[in-house]
PDB file of C-alpha atoms and ligand atoms in Angstrom:
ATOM      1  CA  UNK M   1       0.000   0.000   0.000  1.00 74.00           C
ATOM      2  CA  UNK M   2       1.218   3.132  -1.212  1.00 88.00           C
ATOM      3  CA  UNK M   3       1.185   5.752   1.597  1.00 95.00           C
ATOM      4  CA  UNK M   4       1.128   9.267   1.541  1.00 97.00           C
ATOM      5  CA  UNK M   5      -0.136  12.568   3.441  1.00 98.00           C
ATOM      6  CA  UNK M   6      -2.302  15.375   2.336  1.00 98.00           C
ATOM      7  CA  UNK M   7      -1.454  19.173   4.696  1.00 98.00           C
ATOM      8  CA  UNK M   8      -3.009  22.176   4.640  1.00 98.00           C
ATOM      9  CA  UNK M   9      -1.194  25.291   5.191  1.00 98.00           C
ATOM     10  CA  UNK M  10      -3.742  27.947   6.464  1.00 98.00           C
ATOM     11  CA  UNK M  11      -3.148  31.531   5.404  1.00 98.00           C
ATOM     12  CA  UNK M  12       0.535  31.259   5.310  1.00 97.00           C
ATOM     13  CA  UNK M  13       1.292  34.831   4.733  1.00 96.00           C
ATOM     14  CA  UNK M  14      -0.729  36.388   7.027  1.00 97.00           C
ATOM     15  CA  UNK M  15      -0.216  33.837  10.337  1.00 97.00           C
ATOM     16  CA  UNK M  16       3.283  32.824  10.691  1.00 92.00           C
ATOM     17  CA  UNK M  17       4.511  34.125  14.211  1.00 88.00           C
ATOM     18  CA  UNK M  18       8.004  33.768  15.551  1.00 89.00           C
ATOM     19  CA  UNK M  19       8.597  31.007  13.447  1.00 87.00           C
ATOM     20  CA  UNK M  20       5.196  28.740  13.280  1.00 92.00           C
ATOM     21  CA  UNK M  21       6.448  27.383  10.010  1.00 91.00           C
ATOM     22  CA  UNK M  22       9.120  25.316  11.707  1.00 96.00           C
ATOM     23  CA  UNK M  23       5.622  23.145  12.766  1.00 97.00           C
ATOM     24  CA  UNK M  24       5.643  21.908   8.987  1.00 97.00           C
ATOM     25  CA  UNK M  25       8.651  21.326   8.913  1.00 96.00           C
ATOM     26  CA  UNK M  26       8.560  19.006  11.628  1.00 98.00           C
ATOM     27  CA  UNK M  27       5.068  17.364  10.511  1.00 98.00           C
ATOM     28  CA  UNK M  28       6.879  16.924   6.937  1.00 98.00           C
ATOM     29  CA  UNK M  29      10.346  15.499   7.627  1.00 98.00           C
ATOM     30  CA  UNK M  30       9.077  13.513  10.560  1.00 98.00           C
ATOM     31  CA  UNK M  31       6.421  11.477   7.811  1.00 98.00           C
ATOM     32  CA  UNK M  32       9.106  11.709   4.787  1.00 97.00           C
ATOM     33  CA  UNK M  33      12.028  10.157   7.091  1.00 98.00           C
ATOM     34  CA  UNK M  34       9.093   6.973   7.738  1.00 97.00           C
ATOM     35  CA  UNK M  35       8.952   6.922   4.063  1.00 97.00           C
ATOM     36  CA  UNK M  36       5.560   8.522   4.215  1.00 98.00           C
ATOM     37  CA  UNK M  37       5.509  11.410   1.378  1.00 97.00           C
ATOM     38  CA  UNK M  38       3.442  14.460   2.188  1.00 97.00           C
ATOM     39  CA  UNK M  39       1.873  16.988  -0.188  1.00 97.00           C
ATOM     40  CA  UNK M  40       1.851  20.810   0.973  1.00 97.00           C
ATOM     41  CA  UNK M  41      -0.937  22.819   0.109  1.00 97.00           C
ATOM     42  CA  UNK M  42      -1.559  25.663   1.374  1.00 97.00           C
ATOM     43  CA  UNK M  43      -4.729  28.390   1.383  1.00 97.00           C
ATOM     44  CA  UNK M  44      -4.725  31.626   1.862  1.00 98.00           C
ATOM     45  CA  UNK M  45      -7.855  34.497   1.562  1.00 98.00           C
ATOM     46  CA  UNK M  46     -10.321  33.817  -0.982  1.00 97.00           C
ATOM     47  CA  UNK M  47      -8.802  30.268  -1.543  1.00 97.00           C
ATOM     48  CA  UNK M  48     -10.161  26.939  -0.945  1.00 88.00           C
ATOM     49  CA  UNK M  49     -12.546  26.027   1.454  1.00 89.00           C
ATOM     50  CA  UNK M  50     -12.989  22.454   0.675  1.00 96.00           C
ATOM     51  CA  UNK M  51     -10.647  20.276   3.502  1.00 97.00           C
ATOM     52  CA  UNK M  52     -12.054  16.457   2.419  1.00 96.00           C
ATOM     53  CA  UNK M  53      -9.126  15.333   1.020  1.00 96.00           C
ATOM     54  CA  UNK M  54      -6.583  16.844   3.547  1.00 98.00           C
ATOM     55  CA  UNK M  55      -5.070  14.618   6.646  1.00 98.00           C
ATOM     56  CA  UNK M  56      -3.234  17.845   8.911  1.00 98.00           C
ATOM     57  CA  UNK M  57      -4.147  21.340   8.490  1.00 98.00           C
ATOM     58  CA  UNK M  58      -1.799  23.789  10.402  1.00 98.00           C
ATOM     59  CA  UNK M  59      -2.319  28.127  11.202  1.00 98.00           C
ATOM     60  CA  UNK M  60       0.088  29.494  13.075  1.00 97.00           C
ATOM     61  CA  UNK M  61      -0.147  32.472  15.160  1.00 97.00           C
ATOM     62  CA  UNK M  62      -0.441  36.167  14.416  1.00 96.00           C
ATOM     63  CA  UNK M  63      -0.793  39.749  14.972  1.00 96.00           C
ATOM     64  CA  UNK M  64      -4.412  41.520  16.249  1.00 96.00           C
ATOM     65  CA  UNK M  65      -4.120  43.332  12.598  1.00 96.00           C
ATOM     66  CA  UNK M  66      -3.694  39.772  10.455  1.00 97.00           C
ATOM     67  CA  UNK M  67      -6.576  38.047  12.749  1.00 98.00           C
ATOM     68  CA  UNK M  68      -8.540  40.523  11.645  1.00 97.00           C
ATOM     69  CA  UNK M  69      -7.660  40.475   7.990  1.00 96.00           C
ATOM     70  CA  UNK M  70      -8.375  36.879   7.990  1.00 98.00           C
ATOM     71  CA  UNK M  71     -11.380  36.340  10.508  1.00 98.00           C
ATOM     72  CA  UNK M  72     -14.287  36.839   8.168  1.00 97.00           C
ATOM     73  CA  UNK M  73     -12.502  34.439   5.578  1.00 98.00           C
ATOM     74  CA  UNK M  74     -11.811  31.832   7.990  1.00 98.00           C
ATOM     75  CA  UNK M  75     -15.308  31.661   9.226  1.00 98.00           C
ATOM     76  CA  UNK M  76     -17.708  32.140   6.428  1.00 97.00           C
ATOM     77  CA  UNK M  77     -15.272  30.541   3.328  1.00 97.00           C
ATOM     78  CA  UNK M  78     -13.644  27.863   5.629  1.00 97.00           C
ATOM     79  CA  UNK M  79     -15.505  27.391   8.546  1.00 97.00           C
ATOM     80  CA  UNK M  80     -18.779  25.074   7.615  1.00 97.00           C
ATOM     81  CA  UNK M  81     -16.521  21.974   6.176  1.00 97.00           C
ATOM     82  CA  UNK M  82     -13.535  22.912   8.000  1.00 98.00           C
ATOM     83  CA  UNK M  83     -16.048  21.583  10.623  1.00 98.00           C
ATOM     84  CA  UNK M  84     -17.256  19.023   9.204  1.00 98.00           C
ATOM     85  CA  UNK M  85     -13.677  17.894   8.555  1.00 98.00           C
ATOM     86  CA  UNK M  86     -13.124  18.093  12.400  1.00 98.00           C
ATOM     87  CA  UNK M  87     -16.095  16.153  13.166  1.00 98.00           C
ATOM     88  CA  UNK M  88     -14.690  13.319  10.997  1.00 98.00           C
ATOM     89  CA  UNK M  89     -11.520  13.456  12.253  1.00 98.00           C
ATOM     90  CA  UNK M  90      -9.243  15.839  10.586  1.00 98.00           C
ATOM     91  CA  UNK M  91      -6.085  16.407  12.361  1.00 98.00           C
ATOM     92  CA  UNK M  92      -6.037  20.335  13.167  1.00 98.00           C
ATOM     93  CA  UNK M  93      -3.232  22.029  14.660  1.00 98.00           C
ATOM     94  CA  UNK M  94      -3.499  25.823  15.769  1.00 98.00           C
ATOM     95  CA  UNK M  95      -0.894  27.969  18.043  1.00 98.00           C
ATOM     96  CA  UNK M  96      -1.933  31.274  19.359  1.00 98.00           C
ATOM     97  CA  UNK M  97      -3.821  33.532  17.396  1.00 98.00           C
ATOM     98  CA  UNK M  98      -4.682  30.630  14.777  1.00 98.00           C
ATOM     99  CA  UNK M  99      -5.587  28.695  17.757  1.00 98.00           C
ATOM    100  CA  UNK M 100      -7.822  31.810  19.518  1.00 98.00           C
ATOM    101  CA  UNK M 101      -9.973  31.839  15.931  1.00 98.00           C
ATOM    102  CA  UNK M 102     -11.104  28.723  16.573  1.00 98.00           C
ATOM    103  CA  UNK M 103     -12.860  29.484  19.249  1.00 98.00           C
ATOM    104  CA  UNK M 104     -16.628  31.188  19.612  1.00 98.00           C
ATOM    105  CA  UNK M 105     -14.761  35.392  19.540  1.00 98.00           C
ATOM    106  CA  UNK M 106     -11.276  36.774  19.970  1.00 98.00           C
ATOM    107  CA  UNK M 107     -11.462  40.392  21.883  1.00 98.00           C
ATOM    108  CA  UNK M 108      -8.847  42.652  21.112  1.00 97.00           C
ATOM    109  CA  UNK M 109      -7.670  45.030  23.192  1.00 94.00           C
ATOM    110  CA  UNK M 110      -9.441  47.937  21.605  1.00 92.00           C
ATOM    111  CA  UNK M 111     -12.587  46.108  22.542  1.00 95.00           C
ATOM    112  CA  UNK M 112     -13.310  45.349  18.751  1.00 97.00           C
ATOM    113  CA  UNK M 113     -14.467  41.249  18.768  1.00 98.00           C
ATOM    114  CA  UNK M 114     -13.397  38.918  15.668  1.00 98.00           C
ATOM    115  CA  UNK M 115     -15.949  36.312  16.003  1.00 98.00           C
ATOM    116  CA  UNK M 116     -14.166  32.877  15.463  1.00 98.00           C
ATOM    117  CA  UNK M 117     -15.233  28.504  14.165  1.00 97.00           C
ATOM    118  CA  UNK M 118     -16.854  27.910  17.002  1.00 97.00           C
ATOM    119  CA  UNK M 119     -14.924  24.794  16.659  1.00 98.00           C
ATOM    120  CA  UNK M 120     -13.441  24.589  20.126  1.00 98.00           C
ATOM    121  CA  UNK M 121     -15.252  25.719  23.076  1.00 98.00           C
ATOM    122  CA  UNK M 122     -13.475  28.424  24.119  1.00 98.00           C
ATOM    123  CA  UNK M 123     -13.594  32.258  23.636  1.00 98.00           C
ATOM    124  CA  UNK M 124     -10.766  34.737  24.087  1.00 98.00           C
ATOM    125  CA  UNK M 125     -10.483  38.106  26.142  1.00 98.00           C
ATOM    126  CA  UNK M 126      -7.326  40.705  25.564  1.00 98.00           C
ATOM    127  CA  UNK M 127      -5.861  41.594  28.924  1.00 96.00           C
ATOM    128  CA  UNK M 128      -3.702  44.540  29.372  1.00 94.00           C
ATOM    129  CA  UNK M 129      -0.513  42.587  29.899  1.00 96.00           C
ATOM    130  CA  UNK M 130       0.996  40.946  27.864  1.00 97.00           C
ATOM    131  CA  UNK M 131       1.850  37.041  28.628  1.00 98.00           C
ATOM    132  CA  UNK M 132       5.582  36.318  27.503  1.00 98.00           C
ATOM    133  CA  UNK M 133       8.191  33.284  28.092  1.00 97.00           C
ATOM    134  CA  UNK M 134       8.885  29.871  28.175  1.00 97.00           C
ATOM    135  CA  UNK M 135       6.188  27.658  28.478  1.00 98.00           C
ATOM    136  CA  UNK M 136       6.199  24.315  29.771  1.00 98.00           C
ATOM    137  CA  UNK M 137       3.468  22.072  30.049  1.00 98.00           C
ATOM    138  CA  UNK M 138       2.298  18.527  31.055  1.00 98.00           C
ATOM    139  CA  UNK M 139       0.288  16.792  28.903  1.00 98.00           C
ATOM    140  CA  UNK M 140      -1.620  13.148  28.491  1.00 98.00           C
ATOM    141  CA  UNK M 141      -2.842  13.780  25.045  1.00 98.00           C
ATOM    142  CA  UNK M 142      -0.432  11.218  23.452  1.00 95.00           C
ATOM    143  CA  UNK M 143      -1.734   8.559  26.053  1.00 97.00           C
ATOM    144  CA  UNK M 144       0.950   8.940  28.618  1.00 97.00           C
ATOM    145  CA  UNK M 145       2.047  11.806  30.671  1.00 98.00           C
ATOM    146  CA  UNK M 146       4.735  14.108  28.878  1.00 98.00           C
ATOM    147  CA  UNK M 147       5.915  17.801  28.980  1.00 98.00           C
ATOM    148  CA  UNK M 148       5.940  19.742  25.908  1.00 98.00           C
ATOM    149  CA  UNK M 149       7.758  23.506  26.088  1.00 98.00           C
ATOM    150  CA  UNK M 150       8.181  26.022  24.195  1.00 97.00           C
ATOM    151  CA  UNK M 151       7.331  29.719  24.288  1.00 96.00           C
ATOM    152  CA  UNK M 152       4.232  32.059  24.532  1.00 98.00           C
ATOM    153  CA  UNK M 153       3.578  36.004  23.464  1.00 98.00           C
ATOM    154  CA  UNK M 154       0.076  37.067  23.747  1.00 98.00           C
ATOM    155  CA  UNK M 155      -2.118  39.185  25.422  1.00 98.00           C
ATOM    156  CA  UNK M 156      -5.224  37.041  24.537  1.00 98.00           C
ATOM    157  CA  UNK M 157      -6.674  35.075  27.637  1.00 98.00           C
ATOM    158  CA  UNK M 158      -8.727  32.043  26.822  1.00 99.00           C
ATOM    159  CA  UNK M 159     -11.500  30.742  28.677  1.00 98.00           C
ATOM    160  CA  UNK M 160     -12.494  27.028  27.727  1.00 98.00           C
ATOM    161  CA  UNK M 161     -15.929  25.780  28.184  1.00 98.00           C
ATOM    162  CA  UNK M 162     -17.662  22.000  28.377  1.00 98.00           C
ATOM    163  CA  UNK M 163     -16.720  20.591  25.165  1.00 97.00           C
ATOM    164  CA  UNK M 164     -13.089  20.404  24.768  1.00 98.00           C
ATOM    165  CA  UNK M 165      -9.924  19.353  27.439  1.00 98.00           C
ATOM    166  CA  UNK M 166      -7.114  21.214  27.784  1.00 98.00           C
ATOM    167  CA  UNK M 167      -3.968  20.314  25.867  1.00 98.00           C
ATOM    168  CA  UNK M 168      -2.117  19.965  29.381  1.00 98.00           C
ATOM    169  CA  UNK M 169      -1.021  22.203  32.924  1.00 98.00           C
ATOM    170  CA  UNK M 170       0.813  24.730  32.533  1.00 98.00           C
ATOM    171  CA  UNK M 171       3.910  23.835  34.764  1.00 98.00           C
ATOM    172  CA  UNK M 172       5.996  27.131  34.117  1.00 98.00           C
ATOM    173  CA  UNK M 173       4.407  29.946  32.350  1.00 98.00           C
ATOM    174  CA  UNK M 174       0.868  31.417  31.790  1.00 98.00           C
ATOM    175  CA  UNK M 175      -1.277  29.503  29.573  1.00 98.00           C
ATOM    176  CA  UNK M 176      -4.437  30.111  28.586  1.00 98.00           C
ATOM    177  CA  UNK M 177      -5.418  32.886  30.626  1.00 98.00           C
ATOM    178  CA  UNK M 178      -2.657  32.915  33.497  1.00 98.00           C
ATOM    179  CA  UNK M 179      -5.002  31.943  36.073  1.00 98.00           C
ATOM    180  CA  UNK M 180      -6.545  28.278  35.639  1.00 98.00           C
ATOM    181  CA  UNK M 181      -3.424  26.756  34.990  1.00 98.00           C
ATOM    182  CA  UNK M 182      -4.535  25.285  31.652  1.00 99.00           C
ATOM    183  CA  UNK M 183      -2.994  25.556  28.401  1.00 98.00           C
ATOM    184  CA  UNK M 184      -4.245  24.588  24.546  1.00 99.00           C
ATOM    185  CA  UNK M 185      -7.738  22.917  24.281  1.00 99.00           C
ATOM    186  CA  UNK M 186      -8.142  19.437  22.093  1.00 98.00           C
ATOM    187  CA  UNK M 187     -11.619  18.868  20.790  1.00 98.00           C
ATOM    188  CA  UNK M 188     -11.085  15.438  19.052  1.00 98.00           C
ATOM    189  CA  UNK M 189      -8.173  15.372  16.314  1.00 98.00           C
ATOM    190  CA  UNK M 190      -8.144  19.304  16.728  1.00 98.00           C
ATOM    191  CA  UNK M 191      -5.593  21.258  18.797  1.00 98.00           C
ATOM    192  CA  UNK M 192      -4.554  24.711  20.162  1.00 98.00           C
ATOM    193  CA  UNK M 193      -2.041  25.644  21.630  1.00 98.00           C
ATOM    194  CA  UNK M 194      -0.126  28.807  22.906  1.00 98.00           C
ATOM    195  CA  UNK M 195       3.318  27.075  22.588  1.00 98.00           C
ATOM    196  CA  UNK M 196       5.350  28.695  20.076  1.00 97.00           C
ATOM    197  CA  UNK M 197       8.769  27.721  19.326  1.00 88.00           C
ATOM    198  CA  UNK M 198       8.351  26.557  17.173  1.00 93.00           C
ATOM    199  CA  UNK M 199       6.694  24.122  19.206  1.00 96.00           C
ATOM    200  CA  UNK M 200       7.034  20.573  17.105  1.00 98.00           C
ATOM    201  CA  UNK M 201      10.687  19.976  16.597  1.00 97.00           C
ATOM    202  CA  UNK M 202      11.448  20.117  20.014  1.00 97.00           C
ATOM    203  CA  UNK M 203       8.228  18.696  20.580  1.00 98.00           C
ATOM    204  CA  UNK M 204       8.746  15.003  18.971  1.00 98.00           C
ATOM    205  CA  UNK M 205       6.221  12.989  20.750  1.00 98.00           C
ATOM    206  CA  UNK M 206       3.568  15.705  19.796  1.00 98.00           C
ATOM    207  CA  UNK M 207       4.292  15.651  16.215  1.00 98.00           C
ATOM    208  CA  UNK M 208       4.391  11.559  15.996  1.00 98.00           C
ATOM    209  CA  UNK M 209       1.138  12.002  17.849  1.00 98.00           C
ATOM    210  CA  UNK M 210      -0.397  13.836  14.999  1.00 98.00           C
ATOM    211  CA  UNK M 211       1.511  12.092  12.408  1.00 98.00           C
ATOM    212  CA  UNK M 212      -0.275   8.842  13.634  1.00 98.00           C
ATOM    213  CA  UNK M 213      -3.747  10.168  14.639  1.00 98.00           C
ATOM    214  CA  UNK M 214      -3.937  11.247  10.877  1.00 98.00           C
ATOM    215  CA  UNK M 215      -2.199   8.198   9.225  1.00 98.00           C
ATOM    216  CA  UNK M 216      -5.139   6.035  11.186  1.00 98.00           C
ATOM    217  CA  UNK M 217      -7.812   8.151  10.251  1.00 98.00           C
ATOM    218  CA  UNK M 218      -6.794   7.199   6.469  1.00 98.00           C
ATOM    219  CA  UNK M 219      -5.007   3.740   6.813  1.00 97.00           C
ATOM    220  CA  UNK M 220      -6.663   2.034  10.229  1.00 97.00           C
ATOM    221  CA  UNK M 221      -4.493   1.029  12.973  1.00 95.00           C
ATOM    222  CA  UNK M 222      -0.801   2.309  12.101  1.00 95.00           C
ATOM    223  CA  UNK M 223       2.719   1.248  13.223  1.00 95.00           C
ATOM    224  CA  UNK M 224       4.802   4.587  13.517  1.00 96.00           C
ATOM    225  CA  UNK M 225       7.891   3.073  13.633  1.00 96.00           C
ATOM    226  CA  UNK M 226      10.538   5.256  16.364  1.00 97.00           C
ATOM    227  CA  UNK M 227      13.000   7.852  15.065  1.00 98.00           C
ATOM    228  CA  UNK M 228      16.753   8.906  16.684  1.00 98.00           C
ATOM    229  CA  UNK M 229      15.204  11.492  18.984  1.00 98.00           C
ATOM    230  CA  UNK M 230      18.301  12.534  20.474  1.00 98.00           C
ATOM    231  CA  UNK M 231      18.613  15.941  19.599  1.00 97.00           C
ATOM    232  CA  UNK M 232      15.223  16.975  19.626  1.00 97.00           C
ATOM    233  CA  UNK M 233      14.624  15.413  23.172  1.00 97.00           C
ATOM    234  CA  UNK M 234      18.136  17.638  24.119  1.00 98.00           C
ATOM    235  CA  UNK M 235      16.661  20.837  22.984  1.00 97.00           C
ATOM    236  CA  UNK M 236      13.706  19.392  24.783  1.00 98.00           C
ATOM    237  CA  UNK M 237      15.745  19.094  28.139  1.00 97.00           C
ATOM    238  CA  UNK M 238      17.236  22.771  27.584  1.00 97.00           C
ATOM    239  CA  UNK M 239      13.925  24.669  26.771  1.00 96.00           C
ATOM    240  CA  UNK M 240      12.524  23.056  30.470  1.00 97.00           C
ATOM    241  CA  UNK M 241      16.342  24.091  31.941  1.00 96.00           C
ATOM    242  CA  UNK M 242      15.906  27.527  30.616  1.00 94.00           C
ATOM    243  CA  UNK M 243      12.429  27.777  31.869  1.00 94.00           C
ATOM    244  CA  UNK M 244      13.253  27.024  35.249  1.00 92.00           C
ATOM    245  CA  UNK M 245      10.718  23.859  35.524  1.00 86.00           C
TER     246      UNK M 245
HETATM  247  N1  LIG T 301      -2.838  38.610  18.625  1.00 86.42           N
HETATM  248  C1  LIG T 301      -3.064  37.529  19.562  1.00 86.42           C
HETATM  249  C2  LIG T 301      -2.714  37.946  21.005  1.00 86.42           C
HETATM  250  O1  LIG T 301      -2.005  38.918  21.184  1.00 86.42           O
HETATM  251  C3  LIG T 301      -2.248  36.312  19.169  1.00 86.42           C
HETATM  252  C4  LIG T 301      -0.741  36.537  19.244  1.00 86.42           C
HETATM  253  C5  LIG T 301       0.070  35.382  18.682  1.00 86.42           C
HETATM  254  O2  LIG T 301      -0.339  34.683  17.766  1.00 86.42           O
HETATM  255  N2  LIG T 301       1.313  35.207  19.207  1.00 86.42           N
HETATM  256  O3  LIG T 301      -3.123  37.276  21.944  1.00 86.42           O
END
């Protein structure tokens, strides 16, 4: 059987914060050195809007100004089968302000409200101070417990309701809101988070995690077979030294 993997690059140009590309990457090379090819596509305003034959879609973060300039696309060009595609399983992952659109509203700090997916339960209120550094966080979502780290920059605090978990506890760092000690949500193969980094290559377990929840979602029951993790679990091991955890 001839594998392969279908992602979706959401709005490349306009949410790409500190880096968020470097999730890809990780997604990519992490399949291709399994064997498993991927095709990039990517969509930007005004561009697709059909996600059936995609596996991973990724949006990174971004600025108040590039939320807005992509809000109204997102929800009324995107939203109704990006939704459906959740519901049947497609493998979503958000950080930040990508992540904070998927919820029911985003608040900037001038009051103005971009109204989100209402994909995840959540909704998101700017504070007045802005919530910076490393992140580290413990998280079950792969199954077992495990830290992911990385690092956070927003002023957005998000509140999460009934319907979706947190990605993990926030063990060093702010979070979500700074105050509840969670951070991300996870509403079936879709995920938030805050952590940029970017967050996957240092990240391994998170991105095989992904990898696999989208590979059985198109194959059945999959054998990821293990990769040479020893520099990304080092850099892993630094970015909790440097955060003090
Ligand atoms: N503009 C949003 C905030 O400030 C998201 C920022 C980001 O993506 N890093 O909360």
């Amino acid at each position: 059987m001839s594998l392969e993997l279908n992602l979706c690059h959401m709005y490349p140009e306009q949410m790409n914060l500190y880096g968020d590309r470097g999730n890809l990457i990780a997604l990519v090379m992490r399949a291709r050195w399994r064997g498993i090819p991927v095709r990039y596509h990517s969509v930007g305003p005004g561009e697709g809007g059909d996600f059936s034959g995609y596996d991973i879609c990724f949006m990174g973060g971004g600025q108040d100004h590039e939320q807005q300039l992509i809000g109204e696309d997102l929800v009324r060009r995107k939203g109704p089968d990006l939704k459906a595609a959740v519901e049947d399983g497609l493998v979503v992952f958000t950080v930040c302000g990508g992540y904070q659109l998927l919820g029911e509203y985003y608040t900037m700090g001038g009051g103005l409200k971009i109204p989100g997916l209402t994909l995840l339960d959540c909704r998101t209120d700017a504070g007045t101070r802005r919530m910076i550094g490393n992140l580290v966080v413990s998280s079950s979502f792969g199954g077992t417990v495990k830290t992911l780290v990385g690092f956070e920059n927003h002023s957005g605090r998000t509140r999460l309701g009934g319907e979706v978990e947190p990605l993990g506890r926030v063990l060093k760092g702010f979070g979500n809101n700074g105050e509840d000690q969670t951070e991300g949500a996870v509403y079936k193969n879709c995920v938030g988070t805050y952590l940029h980094g970017s967050a996957l290559p240092k990240n391994p377990w998170l991105t095989d995690v992904l990898l696999l929840r989208a590979l059985e979602r198109r194959y059945g029951r999959f054998d990821l077979e293990p990769l040479d993790d020893v520099v990304e679990q080092a850099a892993h091991r630094v970015a909790i030294r440097l955060a003090g955890a």
